[in-house]
PDB file of C-alpha atoms in Angstrom:
ATOM      1  CA  MET O 198      57.931  90.153 101.782  1.00 41.00           C
ATOM      2  CA  THR O 199      61.499  90.936 101.097  1.00 60.00           C
ATOM      3  CA  ALA O 200      64.212  92.540 104.388  1.00 74.00           C
ATOM      4  CA  ALA O 201      64.682  95.880 104.681  1.00 86.00           C
ATOM      5  CA  VAL O 202      68.671  96.376 103.896  1.00 91.00           C
ATOM      6  CA  THR O 203      70.449  97.530 106.862  1.00 92.00           C
ATOM      7  CA  ALA O 204      73.270  98.968 107.075  1.00 94.00           C
ATOM      8  CA  TYR O 205      76.188  98.028 109.703  1.00 95.00           C
ATOM      9  CA  ASP O 206      79.405 100.690 110.548  1.00 96.00           C
ATOM     10  CA  VAL O 207      82.380  98.468 110.703  1.00 97.00           C
ATOM     11  CA  GLU O 208      86.256  98.826 110.708  1.00 97.00           C
ATOM     12  CA  ILE O 209      88.281  96.790 107.532  1.00 98.00           C
ATOM     13  CA  VAL O 210      90.593  95.196 110.132  1.00 98.00           C
ATOM     14  CA  HIS O 211      93.344  94.243 106.875  1.00 96.00           C
ATOM     15  CA  LEU O 212      94.198  92.989 103.799  1.00 97.00           C
ATOM     16  CA  LEU O 213      96.251  90.094 103.206  1.00 91.00           C
ATOM     17  CA  ALA O 214      96.139  89.642  98.956  1.00 91.00           C
ATOM     18  CA  SER O 215      99.306  86.992  98.590  1.00 84.00           C
ATOM     19  CA  PRO O 216      99.929  85.898  95.131  1.00 77.00           C
ATOM     20  CA  LEU O 217     101.020  82.451  97.034  1.00 65.00           C
ATOM     21  CA  HIS O 218      99.315  79.646  99.009  1.00 68.00           C
ATOM     22  CA  ARG O 219     101.538  79.752 102.005  1.00 63.00           C
ATOM     23  CA  TYR O 220     100.928  77.036 104.005  1.00 63.00           C
ATOM     24  CA  GLU O 221     101.541  73.381 101.741  1.00 70.00           C
ATOM     25  CA  GLY O 222     102.383  70.421 102.855  1.00 67.00           C
ATOM     26  CA  ARG O 223     102.997  69.330 106.268  1.00 71.00           C
ATOM     27  CA  PRO O 224     102.104  72.020 109.564  1.00 67.00           C
ATOM     28  CA  ALA O 225     105.143  70.782 111.930  1.00 70.00           C
ATOM     29  CA  ASP O 226     107.718  71.854 108.840  1.00 71.00           C
ATOM     30  CA  GLY O 227     106.191  75.964 108.577  1.00 69.00           C
ATOM     31  CA  PRO O 228     104.374  77.882 106.134  1.00 66.00           C
ATOM     32  CA  LEU O 229     106.578  79.175 103.243  1.00 65.00           C
ATOM     33  CA  PRO O 230     108.257  82.464 103.079  1.00 69.00           C
ATOM     34  CA  PRO O 231     105.939  84.980 101.261  1.00 69.00           C
ATOM     35  CA  PRO O 232     107.671  85.421  97.112  1.00 70.00           C
ATOM     36  CA  GLY O 233     110.894  87.436  97.069  1.00 74.00           C
ATOM     37  CA  GLY O 234     109.824  89.190 100.484  1.00 68.00           C
ATOM     38  CA  VAL O 235     106.149  90.384  99.230  1.00 73.00           C
ATOM     39  CA  ASP O 236     104.120  91.699 102.181  1.00 79.00           C
ATOM     40  CA  GLU O 237     100.942  90.253 101.748  1.00 86.00           C
ATOM     41  CA  SER O 238      99.717  93.294 103.697  1.00 88.00           C
ATOM     42  CA  ARG O 239      97.829  95.297 102.439  1.00 94.00           C
ATOM     43  CA  GLU O 240      96.508  99.305 103.022  1.00 97.00           C
ATOM     44  CA  THR O 241      93.997  99.131 100.055  1.00 97.00           C
ATOM     45  CA  ILE O 242      92.831  96.174  97.358  1.00 97.00           C
ATOM     46  CA  GLU O 243      91.650  95.935  94.178  1.00 97.00           C
ATOM     47  CA  VAL O 244      88.785  93.812  93.770  1.00 97.00           C
ATOM     48  CA  ARG O 245      87.665  92.148  89.787  1.00 96.00           C
ATOM     49  CA  ALA O 246      83.923  90.783  89.920  1.00 95.00           C
ATOM     50  CA  GLY O 247      83.691  87.437  89.046  1.00 92.00           C
ATOM     51  CA  LEU O 248      87.881  87.301  89.272  1.00 93.00           C
ATOM     52  CA  GLY O 249      88.598  88.140  93.077  1.00 93.00           C
ATOM     53  CA  ILE O 250      91.272  89.818  94.152  1.00 94.00           C
ATOM     54  CA  VAL O 251      94.161  91.083  91.791  1.00 94.00           C
ATOM     55  CA  GLY O 252      97.120  90.591  92.722  1.00 90.00           C
ATOM     56  CA  ASP O 253      96.041  87.240  95.034  1.00 88.00           C
ATOM     57  CA  ARG O 254      97.014  83.462  94.200  1.00 85.00           C
ATOM     58  CA  PHE O 255      92.887  82.835  93.004  1.00 81.00           C
ATOM     59  CA  PHE O 256      92.499  86.307  91.234  1.00 87.00           C
ATOM     60  CA  GLY O 257      91.067  84.249  87.485  1.00 82.00           C
ATOM     61  CA  ARG O 258      91.456  81.128  88.653  1.00 76.00           C
ATOM     62  CA  SER O 259      89.064  78.207  87.660  1.00 67.00           C
ATOM     63  CA  PRO O 260      85.411  79.296  87.899  1.00 67.00           C
ATOM     64  CA  ALA O 261      85.245  76.248  91.179  1.00 61.00           C
ATOM     65  CA  HIS O 262      87.396  78.919  92.478  1.00 69.00           C
ATOM     66  CA  ARG O 263      85.045  81.619  91.887  1.00 73.00           C
ATOM     67  CA  THR O 264      82.750  81.383  93.865  1.00 81.00           C
ATOM     68  CA  ALA O 265      85.544  80.778  96.685  1.00 86.00           C
ATOM     69  CA  ALA O 266      87.740  83.873  95.842  1.00 90.00           C
ATOM     70  CA  VAL O 267      87.706  85.837  98.533  1.00 95.00           C
ATOM     71  CA  THR O 268      87.681  84.891 102.067  1.00 92.00           C
ATOM     72  CA  VAL O 269      86.338  87.050 105.047  1.00 96.00           C
ATOM     73  CA  MET O 270      86.535  86.623 108.902  1.00 93.00           C
ATOM     74  CA  ALA O 271      85.042  88.929 111.796  1.00 93.00           C
ATOM     75  CA  VAL O 272      88.253  89.797 113.693  1.00 95.00           C
ATOM     76  CA  GLU O 273      86.094  89.385 116.148  1.00 94.00           C
ATOM     77  CA  SER O 274      86.730  84.775 115.694  1.00 90.00           C
ATOM     78  CA  LEU O 275      90.341  85.701 116.124  1.00 91.00           C
ATOM     79  CA  GLU O 276      90.007  87.170 120.029  1.00 92.00           C
ATOM     80  CA  TRP O 277      87.268  84.834 121.297  1.00 90.00           C
ATOM     81  CA  VAL O 278      89.895  82.141 120.046  1.00 88.00           C
ATOM     82  CA  GLN O 279      93.227  83.705 121.746  1.00 91.00           C
ATOM     83  CA  GLN O 280      91.147  83.916 124.749  1.00 91.00           C
ATOM     84  CA  ALA O 281      89.392  81.034 124.812  1.00 88.00           C
ATOM     85  CA  LEU O 282      93.392  79.497 123.964  1.00 89.00           C
ATOM     86  CA  GLY O 283      94.548  81.695 127.078  1.00 91.00           C
ATOM     87  CA  VAL O 284      96.853  82.624 124.773  1.00 91.00           C
ATOM     88  CA  GLN O 285      98.476  86.244 125.722  1.00 91.00           C
ATOM     89  CA  SER O 286      99.257  87.616 122.751  1.00 89.00           C
ATOM     90  CA  PRO O 287      97.854  89.116 119.931  1.00 88.00           C
ATOM     91  CA  PHE O 288      97.343  86.707 117.338  1.00 88.00           C
ATOM     92  CA  SER O 289      99.125  88.113 113.914  1.00 84.00           C
ATOM     93  CA  LEU O 290      95.780  89.467 111.952  1.00 89.00           C
ATOM     94  CA  ALA O 291      97.561  87.652 108.490  1.00 86.00           C
ATOM     95  CA  ALA O 292      97.855  83.827 110.076  1.00 82.00           C
ATOM     96  CA  PRO O 293      94.632  83.205 109.328  1.00 84.00           C
ATOM     97  CA  ARG O 294      95.506  83.104 105.342  1.00 83.00           C
ATOM     98  CA  ARG O 295      91.882  85.865 104.950  1.00 86.00           C
ATOM     99  CA  ASN O 296      92.008  88.294 102.708  1.00 94.00           C
ATOM    100  CA  VAL O 297      89.547  91.119 104.358  1.00 97.00           C
ATOM    101  CA  LEU O 298      88.783  90.354 108.315  1.00 96.00           C
ATOM    102  CA  LEU O 299      86.378  92.704 109.517  1.00 97.00           C
ATOM    103  CA  ARG O 300      85.747  94.474 112.999  1.00 96.00           C
ATOM    104  CA  GLY O 301      82.294  95.321 113.958  1.00 95.00           C
ATOM    105  CA  VAL O 302      79.671  92.112 112.238  1.00 94.00           C
ATOM    106  CA  ASP O 303      78.902  88.583 112.564  1.00 93.00           C
ATOM    107  CA  VAL O 304      80.531  87.759 109.453  1.00 94.00           C
ATOM    108  CA  ASP O 305      79.585  83.263 109.992  1.00 92.00           C
ATOM    109  CA  ALA O 306      76.096  85.543 109.164  1.00 93.00           C
ATOM    110  CA  LEU O 307      76.575  86.390 106.110  1.00 95.00           C
ATOM    111  CA  ARG O 308      76.560  82.714 104.445  1.00 94.00           C
ATOM    112  CA  GLY O 309      74.462  82.404 100.937  1.00 95.00           C
ATOM    113  CA  GLN O 310      73.863  86.288 101.645  1.00 95.00           C
ATOM    114  CA  GLU O 311      74.631  89.648  99.335  1.00 96.00           C
ATOM    115  CA  PHE O 312      76.249  92.311 100.920  1.00 97.00           C
ATOM    116  CA  SER O 313      78.407  95.395 100.559  1.00 98.00           C
ATOM    117  CA  LEU O 314      81.381  96.708 101.394  1.00 98.00           C
ATOM    118  CA  ASP O 315      81.677 100.347 101.082  1.00 98.00           C
ATOM    119  CA  SER O 316      85.474 101.981 102.333  1.00 98.00           C
ATOM    120  CA  GLY O 317      84.712 105.676 101.067  1.00 96.00           C
ATOM    121  CA  GLU O 318      85.442 104.265  97.588  1.00 95.00           C
ATOM    122  CA  GLY O 319      82.220 103.040  96.628  1.00 97.00           C
ATOM    123  CA  GLU O 320      80.223  99.429  97.122  1.00 97.00           C
ATOM    124  CA  VAL O 321      81.903  96.212  96.634  1.00 98.00           C
ATOM    125  CA  LEU O 322      79.176  93.651  96.021  1.00 98.00           C
ATOM    126  CA  PHE O 323      79.928  90.306  97.198  1.00 97.00           C
ATOM    127  CA  GLN O 324      78.014  86.942  97.765  1.00 97.00           C
ATOM    128  CA  GLY O 325      78.629  84.965 100.121  1.00 96.00           C
ATOM    129  CA  HIS O 326      78.730  81.377  99.806  1.00 95.00           C
ATOM    130  CA  ARG O 327      79.778  78.678 101.856  1.00 92.00           C
ATOM    131  CA  PRO O 328      82.289  78.504 105.050  1.00 89.00           C
ATOM    132  CA  ALA O 329      85.953  79.320 105.888  1.00 85.00           C
ATOM    133  CA  SER O 330      86.801  76.034 107.173  1.00 77.00           C
ATOM    134  CA  PRO O 331      89.980  75.986 108.675  1.00 79.00           C
ATOM    135  CA  CYS O 332      92.742  73.674 108.796  1.00 76.00           C
ATOM    136  CA  GLY O 333      95.404  72.200 111.034  1.00 74.00           C
ATOM    137  CA  TRP O 334      97.725  74.886 109.409  1.00 71.00           C
ATOM    138  CA  MET O 335      95.467  77.151 112.601  1.00 78.00           C
ATOM    139  CA  ASN O 336      97.525  75.416 115.563  1.00 78.00           C
ATOM    140  CA  VAL O 337     100.505  76.033 113.860  1.00 78.00           C
ATOM    141  CA  VAL O 338     100.540  79.526 112.990  1.00 77.00           C
ATOM    142  CA  LEU O 339      98.344  80.778 116.022  1.00 76.00           C
ATOM    143  CA  ALA O 340      98.136  78.316 118.661  1.00 80.00           C
ATOM    144  CA  GLU O 341      97.416  74.867 119.821  1.00 87.00           C
ATOM    145  CA  GLY O 342      94.063  74.088 119.858  1.00 85.00           C
ATOM    146  CA  ALA O 343      93.127  76.972 117.190  1.00 80.00           C
ATOM    147  CA  HIS O 344      91.762  74.537 114.380  1.00 78.00           C
ATOM    148  CA  LYS O 345      89.002  73.479 116.919  1.00 84.00           C
ATOM    149  CA  ALA O 346      88.256  76.598 118.183  1.00 82.00           C
ATOM    150  CA  LEU O 347      87.567  78.095 114.820  1.00 81.00           C
ATOM    151  CA  ARG O 348      85.472  75.746 113.374  1.00 88.00           C
ATOM    152  CA  GLY O 349      82.116  77.643 113.013  1.00 86.00           C
ATOM    153  CA  ARG O 350      84.109  80.489 113.519  1.00 88.00           C
ATOM    154  CA  GLY O 351      87.022  80.693 110.734  1.00 86.00           C
ATOM    155  CA  GLY O 352      84.074  83.024 108.159  1.00 90.00           C
ATOM    156  CA  VAL O 353      83.035  82.839 105.142  1.00 95.00           C
ATOM    157  CA  ARG O 354      84.389  82.515 101.570  1.00 93.00           C
ATOM    158  CA  VAL O 355      82.598  85.025  98.951  1.00 95.00           C
ATOM    159  CA  GLU O 356      81.877  85.841  95.291  1.00 95.00           C
ATOM    160  CA  PRO O 357      82.837  89.566  94.307  1.00 96.00           C
ATOM    161  CA  LEU O 358      79.750  90.319  91.946  1.00 96.00           C
ATOM    162  CA  SER O 359      81.359  93.598  91.065  1.00 97.00           C
ATOM    163  CA  SER O 360      84.575  95.623  91.070  1.00 98.00           C
ATOM    164  CA  GLY O 361      86.517  97.783  93.114  1.00 98.00           C
ATOM    165  CA  THR O 362      88.926  98.740  95.808  1.00 98.00           C
ATOM    166  CA  LEU O 363      88.558  98.411  99.692  1.00 98.00           C
ATOM    167  CA  ARG O 364      90.992  99.540 101.783  1.00 98.00           C
ATOM    168  CA  VAL O 365      91.791  99.564 106.009  1.00 98.00           C
ATOM    169  CA  GLY O 366      89.886 101.839 108.239  1.00 98.00           C
ATOM    170  CA  PRO O 367      86.807 102.605 108.095  1.00 98.00           C
ATOM    171  CA  ALA O 368      83.905 100.842 106.466  1.00 98.00           C
ATOM    172  CA  VAL O 369      80.180 100.340 105.967  1.00 97.00           C
ATOM    173  CA  LEU O 370      78.804  97.185 105.298  1.00 97.00           C
ATOM    174  CA  ARG O 371      74.706  97.312 103.827  1.00 97.00           C
ATOM    175  CA  THR O 372      73.435  93.176 103.640  1.00 95.00           C
ATOM    176  CA  ARG O 373      69.539  91.947 104.434  1.00 91.00           C
ATOM    177  CA  ALA O 374      70.946  89.528 106.854  1.00 85.00           C
ATOM    178  CA  SER O 375      71.058  89.937 110.408  1.00 83.00           C
ATOM    179  CA  VAL O 376      74.580  90.700 111.842  1.00 83.00           C
ATOM    180  CA  ALA O 377      74.816  91.959 114.434  1.00 80.00           C
ATOM    181  CA  TRP O 378      77.800  91.268 116.719  1.00 70.00           C
ATOM    182  CA  GLN O 379      76.312  88.634 119.403  1.00 65.00           C
ATOM    183  CA  PRO O 380      79.823  87.773 121.439  1.00 55.00           C
ATOM    184  CA  THR O 381      80.431  84.338 122.950  1.00 55.00           C
ATOM    185  CA  LEU O 382      81.020  83.501 126.094  1.00 42.00           C
ATOM    186  CA  VAL O 383      84.395  80.992 126.493  1.00 44.00           C
TER     187      VAL O 383
END
């Protein structure tokens, strides 16, 4: 028996396309600056099937990267970490370096699942693969302890199965998986 597809009203809170891998070397040295003052935060991104996000550092890379070309994360995970660590100011939405930040669903439940996002310009289909595990850089760019706190909450690496446009704002996520947001107690 195949589960029915469920539609979830979500919000695309932040989009990122970065031509450069800025978290290289030792975290204590700090991230590299954006190339030529490029604004990596976007209002829209163009997704290409099998290739990734146009303008992103992983676009069209080797087959090994294609199943992880796009990263998706729940903004609630960042908010949970902020609360758990007692940080007063909200984290920069660009700091975790995830391409798509969503509000309203448990993104980590999308591992191994096919899903689509539609922000008003047609569905873009994705296949969820492995976790987007946080790295030690999170202790530098978010707060001390963020690396450990984000384990199991870092999002998912996904493969784009269709092409289309995603835009910041209201969207619909469709999947057969149960991804209703379940708040985690601190």
